[in-house]
Short mmCIF file of C-alpha atoms and ligand atoms in Angstrom, two decimals:
data_model
loop_
_atom_site.label_atom_id
_atom_site.label_comp_id
_atom_site.label_asym_id
_atom_site.label_seq_id
_atom_site.Cartn_x
_atom_site.Cartn_y
_atom_site.Cartn_z
CA MET A 329 -107.77 8.32 -42.98
CA ALA A 330 -103.56 7.99 -43.53
CA SER A 331 -101.16 10.24 -41.70
CA VAL A 332 -98.48 12.00 -43.12
CA SER A 333 -94.98 12.55 -41.34
CA LEU A 334 -92.92 16.05 -41.92
CA LEU A 335 -89.38 15.33 -40.74
CA ALA A 336 -88.41 19.11 -40.80
CA ALA A 337 -84.47 20.41 -40.44
CA LEU A 338 -84.85 24.16 -39.60
CA LEU A 339 -81.44 26.14 -40.73
CA PHE A 340 -80.94 29.49 -39.54
CA ALA A 341 -78.10 31.38 -40.81
CA SER A 342 -77.54 35.35 -39.96
CA SER A 343 -76.17 38.20 -42.03
CA PHE A 344 -73.44 39.89 -39.53
CA GLN A 345 -70.44 41.03 -40.33
CA ASN A 346 -67.91 39.91 -37.46
CA ILE A 347 -65.04 42.51 -36.56
CA GLU A 348 -62.18 41.49 -34.53
CA THR A 349 -60.10 44.77 -33.33
CA THR A 350 -56.78 44.18 -31.40
CA THR A 351 -55.27 47.65 -29.37
CA THR A 352 -51.54 47.23 -28.57
CA PHE A 353 -50.07 49.86 -27.14
CA PRO A 354 -45.82 50.59 -27.46
CA VAL A 355 -43.80 51.04 -24.46
CA THR A 356 -42.24 55.03 -24.22
CA PRO A 357 -40.28 54.17 -21.48
CA THR A 358 -37.86 57.22 -22.88
CA THR A 359 -40.68 60.07 -22.24
CA LEU A 360 -39.86 59.24 -18.07
CA VAL A 361 -36.09 60.05 -18.58
CA SER A 362 -36.57 63.16 -20.41
CA GLU A 363 -39.36 64.11 -17.66
CA THR A 364 -36.63 63.92 -14.95
CA SER A 365 -34.13 65.46 -16.54
CA ALA A 366 -36.27 69.00 -17.20
CA VAL A 367 -37.26 68.62 -13.19
CA THR A 368 -33.34 68.94 -12.45
CA THR A 369 -32.78 71.48 -14.33
CA THR A 370 -35.49 73.56 -12.97
CA VAL A 371 -34.12 72.80 -9.33
CA THR A 372 -30.90 73.26 -10.05
CA THR A 373 -31.74 76.88 -11.79
CA THR A 374 -33.74 77.88 -8.40
CA ALA A 375 -31.18 76.66 -5.83
CA SER A 376 -28.32 79.13 -7.53
CA THR A 377 -30.28 82.02 -7.65
CA VAL A 378 -31.63 82.31 -4.57
CA THR A 379 -29.41 80.64 -1.01
CA PRO A 380 -26.98 78.21 -0.80
CA SER A 381 -29.70 76.09 1.17
CA THR A 382 -30.73 72.59 0.80
CA PRO A 383 -33.00 72.15 -2.42
CA ALA A 384 -36.05 70.27 -1.05
CA LEU A 385 -36.14 66.64 -2.71
CA THR A 386 -39.38 65.89 -3.03
CA THR A 387 -40.68 63.15 -5.04
CA PRO A 388 -42.43 63.61 -8.49
CA SER A 389 -46.42 62.77 -8.40
CA PRO A 390 -47.22 59.54 -9.84
CA GLU A 391 -48.18 59.60 -13.50
CA PHE A 392 -50.20 57.75 -16.70
CA ILE A 393 -47.40 57.18 -19.39
CA ASN A 394 -49.71 55.37 -22.27
CA LEU A 395 -53.42 54.83 -21.53
CA PRO A 396 -55.15 54.98 -24.41
CA ASP A 397 -58.38 57.01 -24.14
CA VAL A 398 -60.16 54.72 -26.68
CA LEU A 399 -60.05 50.78 -25.73
CA GLU A 400 -61.96 48.70 -28.16
CA VAL A 401 -62.06 45.00 -27.18
CA THR A 402 -64.83 42.35 -29.16
CA GLU A 403 -67.84 40.98 -27.05
CA SER A 404 -66.67 37.58 -27.33
CA THR A 405 -63.21 38.53 -25.45
CA ARG A 406 -63.33 35.32 -22.52
CA PRO A 407 -63.81 36.57 -19.25
CA ARG A 408 -60.42 36.76 -17.55
CA LYS A 409 -58.72 37.83 -20.85
CA VAL A 410 -55.84 40.46 -20.10
CA ILE A 411 -57.81 43.33 -22.11
CA ILE A 412 -55.24 46.75 -21.06
CA GLU A 413 -52.01 47.07 -20.43
CA PHE A 414 -50.18 49.89 -19.67
CA GLN A 415 -47.19 52.05 -17.94
CA ILE A 416 -46.82 53.90 -14.97
CA THR A 417 -44.33 56.65 -13.97
CA SER A 418 -43.95 56.29 -9.73
CA GLY A 419 -41.25 57.35 -7.66
CA ASN A 420 -41.89 55.72 -5.04
CA PRO A 421 -41.43 51.77 -4.39
CA ASP A 422 -45.11 50.38 -4.31
CA PRO A 423 -47.95 52.90 -6.10
CA LYS A 424 -51.42 51.64 -5.78
CA VAL A 425 -53.46 51.95 -9.00
CA GLN A 426 -57.56 51.52 -8.47
CA ILE A 427 -60.70 51.70 -10.03
CA ILE A 428 -62.33 54.58 -8.88
CA SER A 429 -65.59 53.89 -10.67
CA ILE A 430 -66.78 51.76 -14.27
CA THR A 431 -69.63 53.93 -15.39
CA PRO A 432 -72.88 52.55 -15.96
CA ASP A 433 -71.69 50.74 -13.10
CA ASP A 434 -70.90 47.17 -13.69
CA PRO A 435 -68.14 45.08 -11.93
CA VAL A 436 -67.02 44.08 -15.99
CA LEU A 437 -63.04 44.38 -14.97
CA GLU A 438 -60.75 42.81 -11.97
CA ASP A 439 -58.37 45.09 -9.53
CA PRO A 440 -55.38 45.83 -11.83
CA ILE A 441 -52.00 44.06 -11.43
CA ILE A 442 -49.41 46.22 -11.04
CA ASN A 443 -45.28 45.09 -11.61
CA PRO A 444 -42.31 47.12 -11.97
CA THR A 445 -40.05 46.77 -14.91
CA ASN A 446 -36.62 46.91 -15.86
CA VAL A 447 -36.90 50.69 -15.69
CA SER A 448 -36.55 51.44 -12.29
CA GLY A 449 -39.08 53.93 -11.45
CA VAL A 450 -41.95 52.59 -14.67
CA PHE A 451 -44.14 49.85 -13.42
CA ASN A 452 -46.68 48.00 -15.37
CA VAL A 453 -50.02 47.82 -15.18
CA GLN A 454 -52.37 45.28 -16.41
CA ILE A 455 -56.30 45.01 -16.41
CA VAL A 456 -58.20 41.57 -16.72
CA LEU A 457 -61.61 40.80 -17.95
CA ASN A 458 -63.86 40.16 -14.82
CA GLY A 459 -66.89 37.93 -16.75
CA SER A 460 -68.05 38.92 -20.07
CA LEU A 461 -69.12 41.69 -21.78
CA ASP A 462 -72.51 42.10 -24.09
CA TYR A 463 -72.56 44.87 -26.27
CA GLU A 464 -76.39 44.69 -26.12
CA THR A 465 -76.14 45.85 -22.60
CA ALA A 466 -73.24 48.12 -22.97
CA ASN A 467 -71.66 49.08 -25.58
CA LEU A 468 -69.53 52.07 -23.69
CA LEU A 469 -68.63 52.15 -21.05
CA THR A 470 -66.19 54.35 -18.87
CA VAL A 471 -63.42 53.57 -16.71
CA ARG A 472 -62.05 56.04 -14.12
CA LEU A 473 -58.34 55.40 -12.92
CA GLY A 474 -56.43 56.78 -10.39
CA ILE A 475 -52.57 56.15 -9.33
CA ALA A 476 -52.30 56.34 -5.32
CA THR A 477 -48.56 57.19 -3.69
CA PRO A 478 -47.35 59.00 -0.27
CA SER A 479 -46.17 61.45 -3.03
CA GLY A 480 -49.64 62.20 -4.88
CA PHE A 481 -52.87 61.31 -6.30
CA VAL A 482 -53.43 61.28 -10.30
CA GLU A 483 -56.19 59.97 -11.65
CA GLN A 484 -57.12 58.93 -15.37
CA THR A 485 -60.27 58.25 -17.64
CA PHE A 486 -60.92 55.47 -20.20
CA SER A 487 -63.38 54.74 -22.98
CA LEU A 488 -64.37 50.92 -23.14
CA SER A 489 -65.59 50.26 -26.14
CA VAL A 490 -67.24 47.11 -26.60
CA THR A 491 -67.44 45.82 -30.14
CA ASP A 492 -70.63 43.45 -31.08
CA THR A 493 -70.20 40.05 -32.96
CA ASN A 494 -72.18 37.71 -34.82
CA GLU A 495 -74.33 35.64 -32.03
CA PRO A 496 -75.67 32.34 -33.69
CA PRO A 497 -79.67 32.88 -33.66
CA GLN A 498 -81.29 30.13 -31.13
CA CYS A 499 -83.97 27.96 -31.59
CA GLU A 500 -85.82 26.69 -28.49
CA ALA A 501 -84.75 23.46 -27.83
CA GLN A 502 -87.57 21.16 -28.09
CA PHE A 503 -87.73 22.54 -31.79
CA GLN A 504 -83.80 21.78 -32.25
CA LEU A 505 -84.39 17.86 -33.26
CA GLY A 506 -86.62 16.82 -36.34
CA ALA A 507 -90.45 16.58 -35.17
CA VAL A 508 -93.39 14.81 -36.47
CA VAL A 509 -96.19 15.93 -37.61
CA GLN A 510 -99.39 14.44 -38.19
CA VAL A 511 -101.88 15.43 -41.18
CA PRO A 512 -104.51 14.61 -41.49
CA GLU A 513 -104.89 13.58 -45.87
CA ASP A 514 -107.82 15.68 -47.22
CA SER A 515 -106.90 19.09 -45.56
CA PRO A 516 -106.96 21.97 -47.36
CA ALA A 517 -104.23 23.88 -48.06
CA PRO A 518 -102.47 26.32 -46.69
CA VAL A 519 -102.83 24.64 -43.26
CA ARG A 520 -100.00 25.09 -40.38
CA LEU A 521 -98.17 22.20 -39.58
CA TYR A 522 -95.31 23.40 -37.24
CA THR A 523 -94.41 26.47 -35.48
CA VAL A 524 -91.00 27.01 -34.02
CA LEU A 525 -89.59 30.11 -31.97
CA ALA A 526 -86.27 31.13 -32.81
CA LYS A 527 -84.02 34.00 -30.90
CA GLU A 528 -81.72 36.11 -32.56
CA PRO A 529 -79.07 38.40 -29.54
CA ASP A 530 -77.89 40.64 -32.02
CA SER A 531 -80.21 43.75 -32.47
CA ASN A 532 -81.01 44.43 -36.42
CA ASP A 533 -80.20 41.19 -37.09
CA THR A 534 -82.33 39.01 -39.63
CA ILE A 535 -83.33 35.44 -38.70
CA THR A 536 -84.04 33.19 -41.60
CA ALA A 537 -85.58 29.32 -41.76
CA ARG A 538 -84.68 27.13 -44.64
CA ILE A 539 -86.78 23.41 -44.74
CA THR A 540 -84.37 21.01 -45.83
CA GLY A 541 -85.59 17.04 -45.29
CA GLN A 542 -88.72 14.91 -47.29
CA PHE A 543 -91.55 14.12 -46.80
CA SER A 544 -93.36 10.81 -47.12
C1 NAG B 700 -66.39 40.59 -10.50
O1 NAG B 700 -67.31 39.77 -10.53
C2 NAG B 700 -68.31 39.08 -9.46
C3 NAG B 700 -69.54 38.79 -10.46
O2 NAG B 700 -70.13 39.70 -10.69
C4 NAG B 700 -67.67 40.10 -8.15
O3 NAG B 700 -68.94 39.66 -7.59
C5 NAG B 700 -66.83 41.18 -7.83
O4 NAG B 700 -66.89 41.75 -7.14
C6 NAG B 700 -66.22 41.67 -9.19
N1 NAG B 700 -64.71 41.61 -9.31
C7 NAG B 700 -64.15 43.16 -8.52
C8 NAG B 700 -63.29 43.88 -8.49
O5 NAG B 700 -65.27 44.49 -9.26
C1 NAG B 701 -36.58 45.83 -20.65
O1 NAG B 701 -37.02 44.53 -20.64
C2 NAG B 701 -37.36 44.80 -21.90
C3 NAG B 701 -38.22 44.00 -22.60
O2 NAG B 701 -39.65 43.64 -21.32
C4 NAG B 701 -36.36 44.22 -23.02
O3 NAG B 701 -36.22 44.50 -24.07
C5 NAG B 701 -35.11 45.12 -22.77
O4 NAG B 701 -34.02 45.03 -23.10
C6 NAG B 701 -34.60 44.86 -21.33
N1 NAG B 701 -33.73 46.01 -21.18
C7 NAG B 701 -32.73 46.08 -19.50
C8 NAG B 701 -31.95 46.56 -19.50
O5 NAG B 701 -32.56 45.03 -19.85
C1 NAG B 702 -81.28 49.36 -35.07
O1 NAG B 702 -82.02 49.84 -36.31
C2 NAG B 702 -82.45 51.55 -35.69
C3 NAG B 702 -83.55 52.00 -37.38
O2 NAG B 702 -82.70 51.95 -37.91
C4 NAG B 702 -81.93 51.63 -35.58
O3 NAG B 702 -82.31 53.34 -35.12
C5 NAG B 702 -80.93 51.54 -34.09
O4 NAG B 702 -79.82 52.40 -33.96
C6 NAG B 702 -80.11 50.39 -34.53
N1 NAG B 702 -79.76 49.25 -33.27
C7 NAG B 702 -78.71 48.95 -33.51
C8 NAG B 702 -77.70 48.50 -32.15
O5 NAG B 702 -77.62 49.02 -34.21
#
């Protein structure tokens, strides 16, 4: 009775293509200027046609300027990274931007960060990722945002589309290093020598296994 040692290493490969998408948001403060002048014209016309009374000085409601309808984010995006940046207008100096809801309910975004820009009445908003995204758990999230100021409240929705990335297959820890298998010398072939458990995190991806090494 002799024993045979098998030193085997298993290599896994997966066939998925990695797709990275970056979205940028152009700043268009010119929109604000034209809207403001349109409002001013209307007020002047009304005031001169009716009576010489004092025209009501109303602050316009806040507005979203360039919030996209769909934002694509790869699932490998790191926590605390800014995933979206856009501008809003507000006649009030301290607008509040809040996430009203995320559907399905998942606290993946932190509270928006608002900063004034060098254009009066235009504010910059950034939203940071809170934790990680997982395509396999939720690949499309609907985010409702609201701007609240003393002169009005507006809301707008965008879709957060999570792009899949190829996650490496995982081998159960006890199988990751070479193993020694004892085989009686006259075992009839075929004989099962060793079983490895491996997991593929991506749905519909395939795992291939290879044996490299020598028998002695
Ligand atoms: C960020 O994630 C943590 C852990 O899931 C959660 O407790 C927290 O409320 C989240 N923050 C926001 C602003 O949703
Ligand atoms: C406002 O800031 C932008 C960049 O943030 C810069 O390109 C532009 O020159 C600035 N405008 C003024 C008037 O300072
Ligand atoms: C996996 O494949 C099945 C059958 O081809 C398909 O119905 C399903 O949508 C696929 N899932 C993903 C996440 O691509």
